Amino acid sequence: MKAVVYTGDHRAELRDVDAPVAGAGQTIVDLAFCGICGSDMHAWHGKDERRIPPLILGHEAVGRATDGPLAGHLVAINPLMRCGACAACTGGDEHL
């Protein structure tokens, strides 16, 4: 599949990349739209050491689930991984 890959400060390339494979408890989403947020822009400008190139940016997306319990449904992606049990999660700060 094709993807725009961030390759370094102010640089990106259109590349062929492997299609994703869903792991246990995951599903593949055929994306309709994907946004680039402020943290992605910080990476683009070389100001986010967490985003190490090469990397496909963009994590705010919507599309149709292709498999799993929501197959065929339109879904919005919440990219936050949370445990639900730590002090931040139980205190309402799941984003931390």
Tab-separated table of C-alpha atoms in Angstrom:
chain	number	residue	atom	x	y	z
A	1	MET	CA	0.000	0.000	0.000
A	2	LYS	CA	1.071	3.617	-0.398
A	3	ALA	CA	1.872	5.894	2.551
A	4	VAL	CA	3.446	9.287	3.088
A	5	VAL	CA	6.421	8.602	5.345
A	6	TYR	CA	8.053	11.301	7.470
A	7	THR	CA	11.795	10.896	6.829
A	8	GLY	CA	13.271	13.832	8.776
A	9	ASP	CA	12.869	17.519	9.486
A	10	HIS	CA	10.630	19.005	6.786
A	11	ARG	CA	10.958	15.852	4.628
A	12	ALA	CA	8.541	13.123	3.567
A	13	GLU	CA	8.368	10.516	0.815
A	14	LEU	CA	5.576	8.574	-0.834
A	15	ARG	CA	6.525	4.927	-0.242
A	16	ASP	CA	5.189	1.431	-0.681
A	17	VAL	CA	4.725	-0.081	2.790
A	18	ASP	CA	3.411	-3.403	4.031
A	19	ALA	CA	-0.306	-3.516	4.723
A	20	PRO	CA	-1.046	-3.684	8.452
A	21	VAL	CA	-1.941	-6.986	10.083
A	22	ALA	CA	-4.362	-7.003	13.017
A	23	GLY	CA	-3.190	-8.646	16.215
A	24	ALA	CA	-5.414	-10.252	18.834
A	25	GLY	CA	-8.195	-7.874	19.880
A	26	GLN	CA	-7.426	-5.458	17.023
A	27	THR	CA	-9.087	-4.668	13.712
A	28	ILE	CA	-8.072	-3.127	10.406
A	29	VAL	CA	-9.762	0.140	9.426
A	30	ASP	CA	-10.025	1.172	5.774
A	31	LEU	CA	-9.341	4.890	6.259
A	32	ALA	CA	-11.531	7.516	4.660
A	33	PHE	CA	-9.899	10.542	6.306
A	34	CYS	CA	-6.827	11.084	8.489
A	35	GLY	CA	-5.815	14.287	10.211
A	36	ILE	CA	-2.407	15.643	11.066
A	37	CYS	CA	-2.441	17.134	14.568
A	38	GLY	CA	-0.183	19.529	16.431
A	39	SER	CA	2.092	16.788	17.755
A	40	ASP	CA	2.622	15.570	14.182
A	41	MET	CA	3.548	19.111	13.183
A	42	HIS	CA	6.063	19.281	16.031
A	43	ALA	CA	7.661	16.130	14.597
A	44	TRP	CA	7.682	17.655	11.087
A	45	HIS	CA	9.634	20.620	12.464
A	46	GLY	CA	12.087	18.356	14.349
A	47	LYS	CA	10.791	19.325	17.782
A	48	ASP	CA	9.495	15.954	19.053
A	49	GLU	CA	12.143	13.399	19.962
A	50	ARG	CA	9.419	10.739	20.458
A	51	ARG	CA	8.729	10.587	16.730
A	52	ILE	CA	11.780	9.019	15.134
A	53	PRO	CA	11.811	8.809	11.325
A	54	PRO	CA	10.950	6.929	9.233
A	55	LEU	CA	7.401	7.173	10.535
A	56	ILE	CA	3.870	7.402	9.148
A	57	LEU	CA	2.307	10.390	10.890
A	58	GLY	CA	-1.402	10.895	11.469
A	59	HIS	CA	-3.429	9.247	14.197
A	60	GLU	CA	-6.741	11.086	14.122
A	61	ALA	CA	-8.755	9.102	11.600
A	62	VAL	CA	-12.119	7.756	10.525
A	63	GLY	CA	-12.955	4.828	8.276
A	64	ARG	CA	-14.753	1.499	7.995
A	65	ALA	CA	-13.764	-1.528	10.089
A	66	THR	CA	-12.921	-4.396	7.742
A	67	ASP	CA	-13.085	-7.254	10.256
A	68	GLY	CA	-13.822	-8.044	13.877
A	69	PRO	CA	-17.023	-7.246	15.786
A	70	LEU	CA	-17.429	-3.853	14.082
A	71	ALA	CA	-16.843	-5.111	10.519
A	72	GLY	CA	-18.598	-2.826	8.043
A	73	HIS	CA	-19.250	-0.084	10.598
A	74	LEU	CA	-17.969	3.477	10.291
A	75	VAL	CA	-15.546	4.078	13.180
A	76	ALA	CA	-13.476	6.913	14.618
A	77	ILE	CA	-10.050	6.002	15.962
A	78	ASN	CA	-9.008	6.901	19.505
A	79	PRO	CA	-5.221	6.391	19.433
A	80	LEU	CA	-4.779	6.518	23.207
A	81	MET	CA	-3.672	3.303	24.873
A	82	ARG	CA	-4.760	3.321	28.488
A	83	CYS	CA	-4.790	0.771	31.265
A	84	GLY	CA	-7.908	1.986	33.068
A	85	ALA	CA	-6.402	1.174	36.473
A	86	CYS	CA	-3.580	3.625	37.230
A	87	ALA	CA	-4.045	6.883	39.159
A	88	ALA	CA	-4.233	8.941	35.938
A	89	CYS	CA	-6.919	6.699	34.412
A	90	THR	CA	-9.049	6.399	37.525
A	91	GLY	CA	-8.704	10.152	38.074
A	92	GLY	CA	-10.206	10.932	34.655
A	93	ASP	CA	-6.889	11.724	32.916
A	94	GLU	CA	-6.809	8.705	30.556
A	95	HIS	CA	-4.826	10.744	28.022
A	96	LEU	CA	-1.845	10.734	30.399
